Amino acid sequence: MPPKKQTGIFLPYFQGPRLSDFPQALNNILSQDNVHYYDGVYQAVNSTYYVRPSTKEMLLKVHSDEMIQQVQRSGYFETASYSAGVTIQAAEEIFLGNIDNVFAFTGVGDHHAGRNFFGGMCYFNGAALAIAILREKGLKRFAIVDTDSHHADGTRDIFVRDKNVLHVCFCSQNYSDNNYNIDIEIPFVTKDEDCLQKMRQVFVPAAKAFRPEIIFWEFGYDATQGEYGDKGLTKDCHLEFAKIIKSTADTVCQGRLITVLCGGARRDLATYIIPKIIAALAELD
Ligand SMILES: [Zn+2]
Ligand SMILES: [Zn+2]
């Protein structure tokens, strides 16, 4: 048996009720030897580091000064800075070899934040910022897979002409181009198996051919039944996504995978789904 992957859990400062059950809902997971807890809110016994917000210098690597100032006036600047900060720190910890894969809790964020615009409760693009930092450290090829219900217009804006970033987005349209941008339509009434089949048939071979050095998973659960982006997926579908994406990362990039929490509002679904995903990342089942 190869050694278990080392999994980092990053929990920053945030506003809003959806993560109210965390970190308590992770009690059995946090005590595992291969799980590393990076804490920005709570003082836990096995918390080794404190999560830092992203600095303006970091934000300017992706976003315009004007947009950053708009976010400062939005009332969400602090939550947004911590949300982006955890993704950047997660990438740095993986780069240093301290951990292999990550679940990054975010208060807001990511995929609707472009270079010069934001919306849909996304303020800064943590994955894009992490990629900018990793590029400075010498990494060259990146993949982003997005299972949030909505189109990742911000992420696409940032990487649309970038041939070193594979962007596979599950949303409401089919699209592909020569710059490694792929959209996969998830119809409004979808069965888990149809969606999982598309993950296996489109994302997995694309990632194997592209050979990224790290994979980012923009994980939103808003396509779950009863959520605001309901596409008919059951709450158990996300664990199956996790297994496929982790296995792909294990095959193509030594397991380097950063899971970034995106859309989804219901507290009960977060509490049901997220511990199962983290257990899969840490190979606890
Ligand atoms: Zn969404
Ligand atoms: Zn899309």
Short mmCIF file of C-alpha atoms and ligand atoms in Angstrom, two decimals:
data_model
loop_
_atom_site.label_atom_id
_atom_site.label_comp_id
_atom_site.label_asym_id
_atom_site.label_seq_id
_atom_site.Cartn_x
_atom_site.Cartn_y
_atom_site.Cartn_z
CA MET A 1 0.00 0.00 0.00
CA PRO A 2 1.39 3.45 -0.86
CA PRO A 3 1.36 5.91 2.05
CA LYS A 4 -1.88 7.80 2.56
CA LYS A 5 -2.16 11.25 1.05
CA GLN A 6 -1.58 14.15 3.45
CA THR A 7 -4.71 16.28 3.47
CA GLY A 8 -4.94 19.93 4.49
CA ILE A 9 -8.15 21.51 5.74
CA PHE A 10 -8.20 25.32 5.59
CA LEU A 11 -10.92 27.08 7.54
CA PRO A 12 -10.72 30.89 7.39
CA TYR A 13 -12.69 33.67 8.91
CA PHE A 14 -16.09 33.95 7.18
CA GLN A 15 -19.54 35.47 7.39
CA GLY A 16 -22.81 33.59 6.85
CA PRO A 17 -24.61 30.56 8.29
CA ARG A 18 -23.81 27.77 5.82
CA LEU A 19 -20.65 26.60 7.61
CA SER A 20 -22.01 26.97 11.15
CA ASP A 21 -21.46 23.26 11.88
CA PHE A 22 -17.73 23.45 11.13
CA PRO A 23 -15.23 22.49 12.33
CA GLN A 24 -17.32 20.41 14.78
CA ALA A 25 -18.65 18.27 11.90
CA LEU A 26 -15.05 17.23 11.20
CA ASN A 27 -14.30 15.89 14.67
CA ASN A 28 -13.50 12.32 13.60
CA ILE A 29 -11.45 13.55 10.67
CA LEU A 30 -9.29 16.16 12.42
CA SER A 31 -7.83 13.52 14.74
CA GLN A 32 -6.34 11.49 11.86
CA ASP A 33 -2.55 11.52 11.52
CA ASN A 34 -2.58 12.45 7.84
CA VAL A 35 -5.01 15.35 8.26
CA HIS A 36 -3.56 18.84 8.86
CA TYR A 37 -5.81 21.61 10.08
CA TYR A 38 -5.03 25.20 9.12
CA ASP A 39 -7.25 27.32 11.23
CA GLY A 40 -8.27 30.94 10.83
CA VAL A 41 -11.14 31.08 13.28
CA TYR A 42 -10.88 28.58 16.05
CA GLN A 43 -8.08 27.60 18.32
CA ALA A 44 -7.93 23.85 18.01
CA VAL A 45 -5.49 21.48 19.66
CA ASN A 46 -4.05 20.19 16.40
CA SER A 47 -4.21 23.48 14.53
CA THR A 48 -0.71 24.19 13.28
CA TYR A 49 -0.99 27.47 11.42
CA TYR A 50 -3.20 30.46 11.24
CA VAL A 51 -4.79 31.38 7.95
CA ARG A 52 -3.82 34.79 6.60
CA PRO A 53 -5.83 37.06 4.29
CA SER A 54 -4.50 37.75 0.81
CA THR A 55 -2.49 40.95 0.53
CA LYS A 56 -3.17 43.71 -1.96
CA GLU A 57 0.13 42.88 -3.65
CA MET A 58 -1.16 39.32 -4.25
CA LEU A 59 -4.59 40.49 -5.40
CA LEU A 60 -3.00 42.77 -8.01
CA LYS A 61 -1.43 39.75 -9.71
CA VAL A 62 -4.91 38.91 -11.07
CA HIS A 63 -7.38 41.73 -10.35
CA SER A 64 -7.43 45.40 -11.28
CA ASP A 65 -6.82 48.07 -8.66
CA GLU A 66 -10.23 49.56 -9.46
CA MET A 67 -11.99 46.26 -8.82
CA ILE A 68 -10.16 45.68 -5.55
CA GLN A 69 -11.35 49.10 -4.39
CA GLN A 70 -14.93 48.20 -5.37
CA VAL A 71 -14.69 45.04 -3.26
CA GLN A 72 -13.35 47.14 -0.37
CA ARG A 73 -16.59 49.13 -0.53
CA SER A 74 -18.82 46.02 -0.81
CA GLY A 75 -18.77 44.99 2.85
CA TYR A 76 -17.27 41.61 1.94
CA PHE A 77 -13.63 42.59 1.62
CA GLU A 78 -12.49 40.81 4.77
CA THR A 79 -14.34 37.56 4.03
CA ALA A 80 -13.16 37.73 0.40
CA SER A 81 -9.54 38.34 1.40
CA TYR A 82 -9.51 35.35 3.74
CA SER A 83 -11.29 33.17 1.18
CA ALA A 84 -8.66 33.93 -1.47
CA GLY A 85 -5.91 33.75 1.14
CA VAL A 86 -6.64 30.15 2.09
CA THR A 87 -6.46 28.99 -1.51
CA ILE A 88 -3.09 30.74 -1.95
CA GLN A 89 -1.76 29.26 1.30
CA ALA A 90 -3.03 25.82 0.31
CA ALA A 91 -1.10 26.05 -2.94
CA GLU A 92 2.07 27.12 -1.11
CA GLU A 93 1.78 24.23 1.36
CA ILE A 94 1.36 21.74 -1.49
CA PHE A 95 4.30 23.30 -3.34
CA LEU A 96 6.46 22.87 -0.22
CA GLY A 97 5.45 19.21 -0.04
CA ASN A 98 3.83 19.54 3.38
CA ILE A 99 0.48 18.26 2.11
CA ASP A 100 -0.83 16.60 -1.05
CA ASN A 101 -4.44 17.68 -1.30
CA VAL A 102 -6.71 20.26 0.26
CA PHE A 103 -10.23 21.18 1.15
CA ALA A 104 -10.41 24.99 1.32
CA PHE A 105 -13.49 26.35 3.03
CA THR A 106 -14.36 29.78 1.68
CA GLY A 107 -16.87 32.32 2.90
CA VAL A 108 -17.31 33.66 -0.61
CA GLY A 109 -15.79 33.06 -3.83
CA ASP A 110 -14.08 32.27 -6.68
CA HIS A 111 -15.42 31.53 -10.07
CA HIS A 112 -17.53 34.61 -10.94
CA ALA A 113 -14.60 36.90 -10.14
CA GLY A 114 -12.77 37.99 -13.31
CA ARG A 115 -9.87 40.36 -13.84
CA ASN A 116 -12.01 43.45 -13.60
CA PHE A 117 -15.45 42.32 -12.44
CA PHE A 118 -17.13 40.35 -9.68
CA GLY A 119 -20.63 39.13 -8.85
CA GLY A 120 -22.72 36.21 -7.65
CA MET A 121 -21.14 36.31 -4.19
CA CYS A 122 -17.67 35.84 -5.71
CA TYR A 123 -15.23 38.69 -5.04
CA PHE A 124 -11.69 37.44 -5.64
CA ASN A 125 -10.63 34.42 -7.70
CA GLY A 126 -8.61 32.32 -5.28
CA ALA A 127 -7.71 29.62 -7.80
CA ALA A 128 -6.42 32.22 -10.27
CA LEU A 129 -4.42 33.93 -7.52
CA ALA A 130 -2.94 30.60 -6.42
CA ILE A 131 -1.97 29.85 -10.02
CA ALA A 132 -0.28 33.26 -10.30
CA ILE A 133 1.76 32.49 -7.16
CA LEU A 134 2.65 28.95 -8.31
CA ARG A 135 3.83 30.30 -11.66
CA GLU A 136 6.32 32.51 -9.85
CA LYS A 137 7.61 29.33 -8.17
CA GLY A 138 8.11 27.64 -11.55
CA LEU A 139 5.00 25.52 -12.07
CA LYS A 140 3.67 25.75 -15.61
CA ARG A 141 0.55 23.69 -16.24
CA PHE A 142 -2.71 23.81 -14.34
CA ALA A 143 -6.19 22.29 -14.60
CA ILE A 144 -9.41 23.65 -13.15
CA VAL A 145 -12.56 21.52 -13.02
CA ASP A 146 -15.75 23.27 -11.92
CA THR A 147 -18.87 21.42 -10.75
CA ASP A 148 -20.76 24.44 -9.45
CA SER A 149 -24.14 24.75 -11.17
CA HIS A 150 -23.28 28.00 -12.92
CA HIS A 151 -20.86 29.03 -15.65
CA ALA A 152 -17.46 30.11 -14.33
CA ASP A 153 -17.42 33.40 -16.22
CA GLY A 154 -14.75 34.97 -14.01
CA THR A 155 -12.32 32.06 -14.27
CA ARG A 156 -12.94 31.87 -18.01
CA ASP A 157 -12.27 35.61 -18.37
CA ILE A 158 -8.90 35.21 -16.69
CA PHE A 159 -7.73 32.11 -18.58
CA VAL A 160 -9.63 32.24 -21.89
CA ARG A 161 -6.48 32.67 -24.01
CA ASP A 162 -4.15 30.76 -21.67
CA LYS A 163 -2.95 27.52 -23.23
CA ASN A 164 -1.33 26.40 -19.98
CA VAL A 165 -4.60 26.21 -18.07
CA LEU A 166 -7.17 23.52 -18.83
CA HIS A 167 -10.60 24.79 -17.73
CA VAL A 168 -13.45 22.26 -17.65
CA CYS A 169 -16.72 23.81 -16.51
CA PHE A 170 -19.96 21.94 -15.86
CA CYS A 171 -22.72 24.49 -16.49
CA SER A 172 -25.62 25.15 -18.89
CA GLN A 173 -23.88 25.09 -22.27
CA ASN A 174 -21.62 22.95 -24.42
CA TYR A 175 -18.47 24.65 -25.69
CA SER A 176 -14.85 23.93 -26.46
CA ASP A 177 -11.99 25.77 -28.16
CA ASN A 178 -8.31 25.42 -29.00
CA ASN A 179 -7.21 27.11 -25.77
CA TYR A 180 -8.25 24.20 -23.53
CA ASN A 181 -11.58 25.71 -22.47
CA ILE A 182 -14.37 23.16 -22.23
CA ASP A 183 -17.96 23.64 -21.06
CA ILE A 184 -20.19 20.64 -20.42
CA GLU A 185 -23.93 21.16 -20.38
CA ILE A 186 -25.76 19.82 -17.36
CA PRO A 187 -29.46 19.93 -18.28
CA PHE A 188 -31.93 21.28 -15.75
CA VAL A 189 -33.17 17.80 -14.88
CA THR A 190 -30.12 15.57 -14.59
CA LYS A 191 -29.40 12.18 -13.10
CA ASP A 192 -26.20 11.74 -11.09
CA GLU A 193 -24.97 9.00 -13.38
CA ASP A 194 -25.27 11.17 -16.52
CA CYS A 195 -23.19 13.87 -14.90
CA LEU A 196 -20.61 11.43 -13.52
CA GLN A 197 -20.35 9.80 -16.94
CA LYS A 198 -19.47 13.19 -18.47
CA MET A 199 -16.83 13.68 -15.79
CA ARG A 200 -15.31 10.31 -16.71
CA GLN A 201 -15.63 10.75 -20.47
CA VAL A 202 -14.59 14.40 -20.85
CA PHE A 203 -12.61 15.68 -17.86
CA VAL A 204 -10.58 12.57 -17.08
CA PRO A 205 -9.13 12.03 -20.58
CA ALA A 206 -8.63 15.80 -21.05
CA ALA A 207 -6.64 15.99 -17.82
CA LYS A 208 -4.58 12.90 -18.66
CA ALA A 209 -3.67 14.37 -22.06
CA PHE A 210 -2.98 17.87 -20.67
CA ARG A 211 -0.75 16.67 -17.81
CA PRO A 212 -1.27 19.50 -15.30
CA GLU A 213 1.07 19.79 -12.33
CA ILE A 214 -1.84 20.50 -10.00
CA ILE A 215 -5.63 20.34 -10.25
CA PHE A 216 -8.07 22.84 -8.76
CA TRP A 217 -11.63 21.66 -8.14
CA GLU A 218 -14.16 24.48 -7.89
CA PHE A 219 -16.65 22.54 -5.80
CA GLY A 220 -20.12 24.06 -5.59
CA TYR A 221 -23.05 22.08 -4.32
CA ASP A 222 -25.71 24.47 -5.65
CA ALA A 223 -26.75 21.98 -8.39
CA THR A 224 -28.13 19.67 -5.65
CA GLN A 225 -31.87 19.08 -5.35
CA GLY A 226 -33.45 21.89 -3.31
CA GLU A 227 -30.58 24.36 -3.82
CA TYR A 228 -30.73 27.66 -5.70
CA GLY A 229 -29.02 26.16 -8.79
CA ASP A 230 -30.96 22.85 -8.62
CA LYS A 231 -30.11 20.60 -11.59
CA GLY A 232 -31.50 17.48 -9.96
CA LEU A 233 -28.25 16.06 -8.55
CA THR A 234 -28.57 14.11 -5.30
CA LYS A 235 -26.49 15.06 -2.30
CA ASP A 236 -24.45 11.87 -2.80
CA CYS A 237 -23.25 12.86 -6.27
CA HIS A 238 -20.51 15.16 -4.96
CA LEU A 239 -18.63 12.37 -3.20
CA GLU A 240 -18.57 10.49 -6.50
CA PHE A 241 -17.17 13.60 -8.22
CA ALA A 242 -14.54 13.75 -5.50
CA LYS A 243 -13.48 10.14 -6.06
CA ILE A 244 -13.09 10.64 -9.82
CA ILE A 245 -11.21 13.93 -9.50
CA LYS A 246 -8.92 12.64 -6.73
CA SER A 247 -8.11 9.51 -8.69
CA THR A 248 -7.28 11.69 -11.71
CA ALA A 249 -4.99 13.89 -9.61
CA ASP A 250 -3.33 10.77 -8.17
CA THR A 251 -2.68 9.54 -11.72
CA VAL A 252 -1.53 12.76 -13.42
CA CYS A 253 0.01 15.02 -10.76
CA GLN A 254 1.09 12.96 -7.71
CA GLY A 255 -2.23 13.68 -6.04
CA ARG A 256 -1.87 17.47 -5.99
CA LEU A 257 -5.46 18.70 -5.71
CA ILE A 258 -7.02 21.83 -4.21
CA THR A 259 -10.75 21.68 -3.59
CA VAL A 260 -12.23 25.16 -3.30
CA LEU A 261 -15.71 25.58 -1.86
CA CYS A 262 -17.85 27.56 -4.29
CA GLY A 263 -21.67 27.83 -4.51
CA GLY A 264 -24.31 26.28 -2.27
CA ALA A 265 -26.28 27.89 0.53
CA ARG A 266 -27.90 25.18 2.65
CA ARG A 267 -26.21 24.42 5.94
CA ASP A 268 -27.62 20.86 6.13
CA LEU A 269 -26.17 20.00 2.72
CA ALA A 270 -22.76 21.46 3.58
CA THR A 271 -22.71 19.43 6.79
CA TYR A 272 -23.72 16.24 4.96
CA ILE A 273 -21.51 16.54 1.88
CA ILE A 274 -18.24 18.19 2.93
CA PRO A 275 -17.03 15.69 5.59
CA LYS A 276 -17.53 12.86 3.08
CA ILE A 277 -15.44 14.69 0.48
CA ILE A 278 -12.66 15.36 2.97
CA ALA A 279 -12.69 11.72 4.10
CA ALA A 280 -12.25 10.70 0.46
CA LEU A 281 -9.36 13.15 -0.04
CA ALA A 282 -7.65 11.75 3.08
CA GLU A 283 -8.40 8.13 2.09
CA LEU A 284 -10.20 7.49 5.37
CA ASP A 285 -12.98 5.30 3.99
ZN ZN B 1 -23.20 28.57 -8.64
ZN ZN B 2 -19.18 26.92 -18.13
#
